[in-house]
GROMACS .gro file of N, CA and C in nm:
model
  453
    1MET      N    1   2.777   2.612  -1.420
    1MET     CA    2   2.828   2.445  -1.433
    1MET      C    3   2.651   2.400  -1.502
    2ALA      N    4   2.745   2.258  -1.512
    2ALA     CA    5   2.617   2.179  -1.632
    2ALA      C    6   2.599   2.038  -1.515
    3GLU      N    7   2.488   2.012  -1.475
    3GLU     CA    8   2.450   1.859  -1.361
    3GLU      C    9   2.425   1.777  -1.471
    4GLU      N   10   2.460   1.653  -1.362
    4GLU     CA   11   2.453   1.566  -1.474
    4GLU      C   12   2.349   1.515  -1.413
    5PRO      N   13   2.186   1.461  -1.602
    5PRO     CA   14   2.122   1.425  -1.545
    5PRO      C   15   2.132   1.295  -1.391
    6GLN      N   16   1.996   1.283  -1.296
    6GLN     CA   17   1.975   1.178  -1.223
    6GLN      C   18   1.957   1.059  -1.252
    7PRO      N   19   1.980   0.929  -1.285
    7PRO     CA   20   1.893   0.794  -1.304
    7PRO      C   21   1.714   0.805  -1.282
    8PRO      N   22   1.671   0.699  -1.356
    8PRO     CA   23   1.550   0.767  -1.299
    8PRO      C   24   1.464   0.711  -1.219
    9ASN      N   25   1.571   0.567  -1.143
    9ASN     CA   26   1.529   0.521  -1.060
    9ASN      C   27   1.584   0.588  -0.938
   10ILE      N   28   1.621   0.727  -0.876
   10ILE     CA   29   1.677   0.816  -0.761
   10ILE      C   30   1.559   0.883  -0.701
   11TYR      N   31   1.560   0.916  -0.656
   11TYR     CA   32   1.475   0.977  -0.615
   11TYR      C   33   1.548   1.078  -0.484
   12GLU      N   34   1.494   1.230  -0.523
   12GLU     CA   35   1.555   1.343  -0.401
   12GLU      C   36   1.523   1.263  -0.268
   13GLY      N   37   1.562   1.304  -0.207
   13GLY     CA   38   1.488   1.232  -0.024
   13GLY      C   39   1.447   1.076  -0.021
   14VAL      N   40   1.527   0.995  -0.081
   14VAL     CA   41   1.479   0.881  -0.043
   14VAL      C   42   1.623   0.782   0.054
   15ASP      N   43   1.566   0.766   0.131
   15ASP     CA   44   1.720   0.596   0.117
   15ASP      C   45   1.742   0.487   0.055
   16PRO      N   46   1.899   0.520  -0.005
   16PRO     CA   47   1.935   0.406  -0.082
   16PRO      C   48   1.895   0.304  -0.034
   17THR      N   49   1.877   0.283   0.144
   17THR     CA   50   1.891   0.137   0.106
   17THR      C   51   1.732   0.053   0.155
   18GLU      N   52   1.686   0.201   0.132
   18GLU     CA   53   1.528   0.164   0.153
   18GLU      C   54   1.477  -0.007   0.047
   19GLU      N   55   1.383  -0.086   0.052
   19GLU     CA   56   1.339  -0.110  -0.080
   19GLU      C   57   1.277  -0.097  -0.119
   20THR      N   58   1.142   0.065  -0.162
   20THR     CA   59   1.091   0.043  -0.173
   20THR      C   60   1.084   0.221  -0.135
   21PRO      N   61   1.072   0.377  -0.237
   21PRO     CA   62   1.015   0.432  -0.204
   21PRO      C   63   0.898   0.429  -0.113
   22ALA      N   64   0.942   0.608   0.002
   22ALA     CA   65   0.845   0.599   0.078
   22ALA      C   66   0.702   0.647   0.034
   23THR      N   67   0.699   0.689  -0.084
   23THR     CA   68   0.589   0.689  -0.150
   23THR      C   69   0.502   0.556  -0.166
   24ALA      N   70   0.533   0.492  -0.196
   24ALA     CA   71   0.494   0.306  -0.250
   24ALA      C   72   0.339   0.326  -0.146
   25PRO      N   73   0.217   0.322  -0.247
   25PRO     CA   74   0.104   0.202  -0.122
   25PRO      C   75   0.150   0.041  -0.106
   26PRO      N   76   0.033   0.085   0.083
   26PRO     CA   77   0.086  -0.057   0.061
   26PRO      C   78   0.008  -0.129  -0.003
   27ALA      N   79   0.107  -0.280  -0.022
   27ALA     CA   80   0.111  -0.336  -0.136
   27ALA      C   81   0.012  -0.408  -0.086
   28SER      N   82  -0.077  -0.486   0.045
   28SER     CA   83  -0.125  -0.648   0.014
   28SER      C   84  -0.276  -0.477   0.089
   29ALA      N   85  -0.365  -0.593   0.087
   29ALA     CA   86  -0.526  -0.548   0.075
   29ALA      C   87  -0.532  -0.503   0.277
   30GLU      N   88  -0.464  -0.624   0.318
   30GLU     CA   89  -0.449  -0.602   0.439
   30GLU      C   90  -0.343  -0.476   0.484
   31ASP      N   91  -0.243  -0.480   0.424
   31ASP     CA   92  -0.176  -0.342   0.450
   31ASP      C   93  -0.210  -0.257   0.481
   32ARG      N   94  -0.310  -0.237   0.345
   32ARG     CA   95  -0.428  -0.092   0.289
   32ARG      C   96  -0.495  -0.086   0.432
   33LYS      N   97  -0.527  -0.144   0.465
   33LYS     CA   98  -0.664  -0.170   0.598
   33LYS      C   99  -0.606  -0.118   0.701
   34ALA      N  100  -0.465  -0.148   0.724
   34ALA     CA  101  -0.409  -0.099   0.845
   34ALA      C  102  -0.386   0.001   0.824
   35ALA      N  103  -0.354   0.042   0.711
   35ALA     CA  104  -0.329   0.213   0.725
   35ALA      C  105  -0.386   0.340   0.781
   36ALA      N  106  -0.468   0.272   0.685
   36ALA     CA  107  -0.623   0.325   0.707
   36ALA      C  108  -0.640   0.369   0.803
   37ALA      N  109  -0.703   0.232   0.887
   37ALA     CA  110  -0.656   0.262   1.042
   37ALA      C  111  -0.597   0.333   1.119
   38LEU      N  112  -0.447   0.329   1.090
   38LEU     CA  113  -0.332   0.439   1.159
   38LEU      C  114  -0.418   0.618   1.145
   39SER      N  115  -0.438   0.621   1.030
   39SER     CA  116  -0.461   0.704   0.963
   39SER      C  117  -0.595   0.748   1.008
   40SER      N  118  -0.648   0.685   1.065
   40SER     CA  119  -0.843   0.783   1.093
   40SER      C  120  -0.841   0.809   1.248
   41LEU      N  121  -0.627   0.755   1.300
   41LEU     CA  122  -0.627   0.814   1.471
   41LEU      C  123  -0.666   0.956   1.441
   42ASP      N  124  -0.614   1.016   1.338
   42ASP     CA  125  -0.527   1.156   1.337
   42ASP      C  126  -0.669   1.230   1.300
   43ASN      N  127  -0.797   1.197   1.240
   43ASN     CA  128  -0.933   1.223   1.162
   43ASN      C  129  -0.999   1.376   1.328
   44GLN      N  130  -0.976   1.414   1.252
   44GLN     CA  131  -1.039   1.523   1.362
   44GLN      C  132  -1.167   1.536   1.393
   45ASN      N  133  -1.245   1.444   1.295
   45ASN     CA  134  -1.414   1.461   1.325
   45ASN      C  135  -1.420   1.341   1.416
   46ASP      N  136  -1.347   1.318   1.533
   46ASP     CA  137  -1.343   1.210   1.629
   46ASP      C  138  -1.523   1.162   1.687
   47ASP      N  139  -1.595   1.285   1.698
   47ASP     CA  140  -1.734   1.286   1.765
   47ASP      C  141  -1.875   1.260   1.587
   48SER      N  142  -1.825   1.254   1.486
   48SER     CA  143  -1.841   1.223   1.365
   48SER      C  144  -1.987   1.098   1.391
   49ALA      N  145  -2.130   1.136   1.379
   49ALA     CA  146  -2.217   1.065   1.394
   49ALA      C  147  -2.219   0.977   1.286
   50ALA      N  148  -2.110   0.967   1.187
   50ALA     CA  149  -2.135   0.843   1.046
   50ALA      C  150  -2.036   0.743   1.079
   51GLN      N  151  -1.902   0.773   1.225
   51GLN     CA  152  -1.891   0.644   1.269
   51GLN      C  153  -1.913   0.596   1.381
   52THR      N  154  -1.937   0.459   1.322
   52THR     CA  155  -2.035   0.327   1.393
   52THR      C  156  -1.943   0.280   1.541
   53THR      N  157  -1.971   0.182   1.667
   53THR     CA  158  -1.923   0.142   1.722
   53THR      C  159  -1.841   0.009   1.609
   54LYS      N  160  -1.934   0.007   1.513
   54LYS     CA  161  -1.870  -0.181   1.446
   54LYS      C  162  -1.746  -0.067   1.372
   55ALA      N  163  -1.777   0.026   1.285
   55ALA     CA  164  -1.592   0.101   1.249
   55ALA      C  165  -1.511   0.073   1.301
   56LYS      N  166  -1.573   0.108   1.487
   56LYS     CA  167  -1.413   0.160   1.566
   56LYS      C  168  -1.391   0.015   1.576
   57ASN      N  169  -1.436  -0.069   1.651
   57ASN     CA  170  -1.461  -0.206   1.631
   57ASN      C  171  -1.339  -0.306   1.502
   58ILE      N  172  -1.360  -0.236   1.413
   58ILE     CA  173  -1.280  -0.273   1.293
   58ILE      C  174  -1.166  -0.222   1.290
   59ASP      N  175  -1.152  -0.047   1.285
   59ASP     CA  176  -1.097  -0.002   1.345
   59ASP      C  177  -0.955  -0.070   1.413
   60GLN      N  178  -1.021  -0.084   1.536
   60GLN     CA  179  -0.934  -0.128   1.631
   60GLN      C  180  -0.838  -0.255   1.616
   61GLU      N  181  -0.923  -0.292   1.533
   61GLU     CA  182  -0.842  -0.426   1.543
   61GLU      C  183  -0.768  -0.503   1.390
   62ALA      N  184  -0.740  -0.364   1.323
   62ALA     CA  185  -0.722  -0.302   1.211
   62ALA      C  186  -0.554  -0.294   1.273
   63LEU      N  187  -0.649  -0.235   1.380
   63LEU     CA  188  -0.531  -0.152   1.460
   63LEU      C  189  -0.440  -0.257   1.521
   64ALA      N  190  -0.510  -0.268   1.632
   64ALA     CA  191  -0.356  -0.420   1.637
   64ALA      C  192  -0.370  -0.530   1.579
   65LYS      N  193  -0.364  -0.490   1.517
   65LYS     CA  194  -0.320  -0.625   1.337
   65LYS      C  195  -0.156  -0.505   1.340
   66ALA      N  196  -0.169  -0.413   1.277
   66ALA     CA  197  -0.045  -0.346   1.230
   66ALA      C  198   0.053  -0.335   1.354
   67ILE      N  199   0.006  -0.299   1.471
   67ILE     CA  200   0.061  -0.278   1.533
   67ILE      C  201   0.127  -0.379   1.608
   68SER      N  202   0.146  -0.515   1.601
   68SER     CA  203   0.177  -0.665   1.582
   68SER      C  204   0.250  -0.642   1.508
   69ARG      N  205   0.231  -0.653   1.362
   69ARG     CA  206   0.281  -0.620   1.260
   69ARG      C  207   0.423  -0.561   1.223
   70LEU      N  208   0.419  -0.432   1.323
   70LEU     CA  209   0.548  -0.391   1.356
   70LEU      C  210   0.668  -0.398   1.445
   71GLU      N  211   0.611  -0.454   1.574
   71GLU     CA  212   0.702  -0.560   1.633
   71GLU      C  213   0.708  -0.703   1.557
   72LEU      N  214   0.654  -0.785   1.488
   72LEU     CA  215   0.785  -0.909   1.459
   72LEU      C  216   0.837  -0.811   1.271
   73SER      N  217   0.839  -0.689   1.276
   73SER     CA  218   0.949  -0.602   1.153
   73SER      C  219   1.050  -0.596   1.301
   74THR      N  220   0.981  -0.518   1.388
   74THR     CA  221   1.167  -0.507   1.427
   74THR      C  222   1.183  -0.566   1.573
   75GLY      N  223   1.108  -0.611   1.582
   75GLY     CA  224   1.234  -0.712   1.680
   75GLY      C  225   1.132  -0.735   1.819
   76ALA      N  226   1.049  -0.601   1.799
   76ALA     CA  227   1.025  -0.602   1.999
   76ALA      C  228   0.894  -0.646   1.995
   77LYS      N  229   0.828  -0.740   2.122
   77LYS     CA  230   0.750  -0.788   2.182
   77LYS      C  231   0.693  -0.700   2.246
   78VAL      N  232   0.527  -0.630   2.239
   78VAL     CA  233   0.463  -0.562   2.334
   78VAL      C  234   0.357  -0.666   2.392
   79GLU      N  235   0.371  -0.724   2.567
   79GLU     CA  236   0.229  -0.777   2.613
   79GLU      C  237   0.118  -0.757   2.558
   80PRO      N  238   0.049  -0.857   2.637
   80PRO     CA  239  -0.109  -0.764   2.540
   80PRO      C  240  -0.160  -0.712   2.651
   81SER      N  241  -0.155  -0.716   2.758
   81SER     CA  242  -0.189  -0.633   2.935
   81SER      C  243  -0.174  -0.486   2.851
   82ARG      N  244  -0.001  -0.490   2.829
   82ARG     CA  245   0.032  -0.375   2.831
   82ARG      C  246   0.034  -0.262   2.717
   83GLN      N  247  -0.037  -0.388   2.630
   83GLN     CA  248  -0.096  -0.333   2.465
   83GLN      C  249  -0.266  -0.241   2.506
   84SER      N  250  -0.306  -0.308   2.566
   84SER     CA  251  -0.459  -0.266   2.628
   84SER      C  252  -0.437  -0.166   2.706
   85GLU      N  253  -0.357  -0.156   2.791
   85GLU     CA  254  -0.317  -0.082   2.879
   85GLU      C  255  -0.293   0.067   2.780
   86ASN      N  256  -0.210   0.082   2.737
   86ASN     CA  257  -0.145   0.167   2.586
   86ASN      C  258  -0.302   0.233   2.519
   87MET      N  259  -0.401   0.114   2.513
   87MET     CA  260  -0.489   0.182   2.447
   87MET      C  261  -0.560   0.264   2.547
   88LYS      N  262  -0.554   0.256   2.660
   88LYS     CA  263  -0.722   0.288   2.820
   88LYS      C  264  -0.649   0.426   2.814
   89GLN      N  265  -0.467   0.465   2.805
   89GLN     CA  266  -0.426   0.578   2.805
   89GLN      C  267  -0.433   0.622   2.687
   90PHE      N  268  -0.451   0.598   2.566
   90PHE     CA  269  -0.456   0.642   2.440
   90PHE      C  270  -0.616   0.756   2.440
   91GLU      N  271  -0.715   0.691   2.472
   91GLU     CA  272  -0.828   0.718   2.478
   91GLU      C  273  -0.847   0.773   2.613
   92GLU      N  274  -0.790   0.808   2.685
   92GLU     CA  275  -0.818   0.889   2.805
   92GLU      C  276  -0.714   1.022   2.774
   93ARG      N  277  -0.624   0.978   2.706
   93ARG     CA  278  -0.572   1.086   2.639
   93ARG      C  279  -0.626   1.216   2.585
   94LYS      N  280  -0.791   1.109   2.429
   94LYS     CA  281  -0.802   1.232   2.360
   94LYS      C  282  -0.986   1.243   2.433
   95ARG      N  283  -0.986   1.176   2.518
   95ARG     CA  284  -1.112   1.217   2.628
   95ARG      C  285  -1.108   1.345   2.673
   96LYS      N  286  -1.010   1.423   2.776
   96LYS     CA  287  -0.897   1.494   2.823
   96LYS      C  288  -0.888   1.601   2.725
   97ARG      N  289  -0.827   1.595   2.582
   97ARG     CA  290  -0.814   1.664   2.469
   97ARG      C  291  -0.977   1.750   2.401
   98ARG      N  292  -1.032   1.610   2.354
   98ARG     CA  293  -1.198   1.686   2.352
   98ARG      C  294  -1.267   1.788   2.456
   99GLU      N  295  -1.244   1.702   2.620
   99GLU     CA  296  -1.347   1.802   2.714
   99GLU      C  297  -1.275   1.960   2.702
  100GLU      N  298  -1.105   1.932   2.650
  100GLU     CA  299  -1.088   2.080   2.690
  100GLU      C  300  -1.071   2.180   2.559
  101LYS      N  301  -1.098   2.102   2.472
  101LYS     CA  302  -1.130   2.185   2.371
  101LYS      C  303  -1.296   2.251   2.365
  102GLU      N  304  -1.367   2.143   2.401
  102GLU     CA  305  -1.565   2.168   2.434
  102GLU      C  306  -1.543   2.347   2.533
  103ARG      N  307  -1.466   2.302   2.689
  103ARG     CA  308  -1.482   2.456   2.747
  103ARG      C  309  -1.374   2.564   2.743
  104LEU      N  310  -1.239   2.516   2.669
  104LEU     CA  311  -1.236   2.642   2.506
  104LEU      C  312  -1.319   2.712   2.510
  105ALA      N  313  -1.442   2.602   2.371
  105ALA     CA  314  -1.473   2.672   2.335
  105ALA      C  315  -1.585   2.765   2.338
  106LYS      N  316  -1.614   2.780   2.509
  106LYS     CA  317  -1.713   2.787   2.565
  106LYS      C  318  -1.679   2.979   2.585
  107VAL      N  319  -1.559   2.969   2.647
  107VAL     CA  320  -1.458   3.095   2.644
  107VAL      C  321  -1.522   3.161   2.594
  108LYS      N  322  -1.491   3.320   2.603
  108LYS     CA  323  -1.567   3.475   2.557
  108LYS      C  324  -1.493   3.550   2.557
  109VAL      N  325  -1.426   3.582   2.422
  109VAL     CA  326  -1.327   3.713   2.439
  109VAL      C  327  -1.365   3.825   2.404
  110ASP      N  328  -1.306   3.959   2.462
  110ASP     CA  329  -1.378   4.045   2.425
  110ASP      C  330  -1.312   4.112   2.250
  111ALA      N  331  -1.309   4.173   2.223
  111ALA     CA  332  -1.205   4.242   1.999
  111ALA      C  333  -1.114   4.316   2.091
  112GLY      N  334  -1.160   4.366   2.143
  112GLY     CA  335  -1.043   4.467   2.220
  112GLY      C  336  -0.936   4.394   2.263
  113ASP      N  337  -0.937   4.311   2.387
  113ASP     CA  338  -0.846   4.241   2.425
  113ASP      C  339  -0.738   4.176   2.282
  114VAL      N  340  -0.809   4.104   2.180
  114VAL     CA  341  -0.783   4.024   2.085
  114VAL      C  342  -0.647   4.157   1.986
  115GLY      N  343  -0.726   4.244   2.006
  115GLY     CA  344  -0.651   4.382   1.934
  115GLY      C  345  -0.500   4.395   1.988
  116LEU      N  346  -0.550   4.386   2.143
  116LEU     CA  347  -0.433   4.416   2.199
  116LEU      C  348  -0.314   4.414   2.212
  117LEU      N  349  -0.346   4.229   2.221
  117LEU     CA  350  -0.275   4.127   2.167
  117LEU      C  351  -0.177   4.087   2.111
  118VAL      N  352  -0.246   4.130   1.992
  118VAL     CA  353  -0.197   4.198   1.816
  118VAL      C  354  -0.161   4.241   1.806
  119GLN      N  355  -0.140   4.401   1.851
  119GLN     CA  356  -0.099   4.517   1.874
  119GLN      C  357   0.042   4.453   1.909
  120GLU      N  358   0.024   4.445   2.025
  120GLU     CA  359   0.167   4.420   2.158
  120GLU      C  360   0.211   4.261   2.129
  121LEU      N  361   0.172   4.251   2.097
  121LEU     CA  362   0.249   4.094   2.120
  121LEU      C  363   0.299   4.056   1.980
  122GLU      N  364   0.215   4.107   1.827
  122GLU     CA  365   0.276   4.091   1.711
  122GLU      C  366   0.196   3.946   1.715
  123LEU      N  367   0.116   3.898   1.746
  123LEU     CA  368   0.071   3.789   1.709
  123LEU      C  369  -0.045   3.808   1.595
  124SER      N  370  -0.123   3.699   1.502
  124SER     CA  371  -0.210   3.643   1.449
  124SER      C  372  -0.325   3.682   1.592
  125LYS      N  373  -0.417   3.736   1.489
  125LYS     CA  374  -0.496   3.711   1.556
  125LYS      C  375  -0.640   3.609   1.617
  126THR      N  376  -0.580   3.468   1.525
  126THR     CA  377  -0.605   3.308   1.570
  126THR      C  378  -0.567   3.292   1.698
  127LYS      N  379  -0.363   3.316   1.721
  127LYS     CA  380  -0.274   3.296   1.801
  127LYS      C  381  -0.361   3.348   1.948
  128ALA      N  382  -0.347   3.488   1.899
  128ALA     CA  383  -0.425   3.612   2.011
  128ALA      C  384  -0.553   3.539   2.086
  129THR      N  385  -0.594   3.506   2.011
  129THR     CA  386  -0.753   3.452   2.068
  129THR      C  387  -0.771   3.316   2.162
  130ASP      N  388  -0.674   3.220   2.041
  130ASP     CA  389  -0.633   3.147   2.151
  130ASP      C  390  -0.537   3.168   2.307
  131LEU      N  391  -0.456   3.265   2.308
  131LEU     CA  392  -0.457   3.277   2.379
  131LEU      C  393  -0.492   3.319   2.459
  132LEU      N  394  -0.616   3.412   2.431
  132LEU     CA  395  -0.677   3.487   2.560
  132LEU      C  396  -0.814   3.340   2.627
  133LYS      N  397  -0.794   3.335   2.502
  133LYS     CA  398  -0.935   3.170   2.589
  133LYS      C  399  -0.806   3.112   2.655
  134ALA      N  400  -0.733   3.073   2.623
  134ALA     CA  401  -0.620   2.958   2.727
  134ALA      C  402  -0.632   3.008   2.903
  135HIS      N  403  -0.628   3.107   2.859
  135HIS     CA  404  -0.623   3.256   3.031
  135HIS      C  405  -0.809   3.306   3.049
  136GLU      N  406  -0.921   3.221   3.076
  136GLU     CA  407  -1.002   3.263   3.105
  136GLU      C  408  -1.030   3.397   3.010
  137GLY      N  409  -1.002   3.445   2.925
  137GLY     CA  410  -1.036   3.565   2.867
  137GLY      C  411  -0.967   3.716   2.919
  138ASP      N  412  -0.866   3.686   3.036
  138ASP     CA  413  -0.793   3.764   3.071
  138ASP      C  414  -0.681   3.804   2.978
  139ALA      N  415  -0.659   3.910   2.970
  139ALA     CA  416  -0.555   3.954   2.861
  139ALA      C  417  -0.477   3.971   2.944
  140VAL      N  418  -0.410   3.994   3.058
  140VAL     CA  419  -0.333   4.052   3.213
  140VAL      C  420  -0.252   3.870   3.216
  141LYS      N  421  -0.339   3.811   3.177
  141LYS     CA  422  -0.225   3.677   3.267
  141LYS      C  423  -0.219   3.608   3.093
  142ALA      N  424  -0.308   3.630   2.981
  142ALA     CA  425  -0.224   3.584   2.842
  142ALA      C  426  -0.093   3.632   2.816
  143MET      N  427  -0.057   3.783   2.830
  143MET     CA  428   0.035   3.902   2.783
  143MET      C  429   0.153   3.775   2.940
  144ARG      N  430   0.115   3.796   3.044
  144ARG     CA  431   0.233   3.754   3.127
  144ARG      C  432   0.265   3.623   3.098
  145ALA      N  433   0.170   3.481   3.040
  145ALA     CA  434   0.161   3.368   3.050
  145ALA      C  435   0.278   3.361   2.907
  146PHE      N  436   0.251   3.444   2.784
  146PHE     CA  437   0.298   3.455   2.633
  146PHE      C  438   0.499   3.532   2.715
  147VAL      N  439   0.460   3.608   2.780
  147VAL     CA  440   0.630   3.659   2.810
  147VAL      C  441   0.712   3.560   2.907
  148THR      N  442   0.678   3.490   2.966
  148THR     CA  443   0.735   3.471   3.094
  148THR      C  444   0.735   3.315   2.969
  149ALA      N  445   0.952   3.239   3.120
  149ALA     CA  446   0.914   3.133   2.974
  149ALA      C  447   0.886   3.006   3.108
  150PRO      N  448   0.844   2.912   3.089
  150PRO     CA  449   0.814   2.808   3.078
  150PRO      C  450   0.894   2.720   3.187
  151VAL      N  451   0.878   2.717   3.275
  151VAL     CA  452   0.980   2.640   3.379
  151VAL      C  453   1.040   2.445   3.342
   0.00000   0.00000   0.00000
């Protein structure tokens, strides 16, 4: 069966009620700066020496502006004290994740245990290694944790 071609202004997966396509770049320089600040939160190299205190402050300012702009567009209002409290909680979670990664990086894992988990639990080597590191390199604890449903 022949299909009719779609008009050139229709994009698959785009909500017709949206004013612009989702892939459209930010309109103003301020919006681009806010988008860069938001994307920098997902940056994996939080500890890089290239990020200076000044750059972090600028990113936080741009982030605060982006959040306030979102509040205006959605009609929601977040109190400044609540906003700083949220930032503190975010920084605390980020610090805890970094400490946990450092702790897991120090755990030594036996290659035989990795092979056992790969064979018995049908995991990839990477997943088996991560599972063993999360359980201090103990294969029995790792296997029990894997097969036991979380409560």
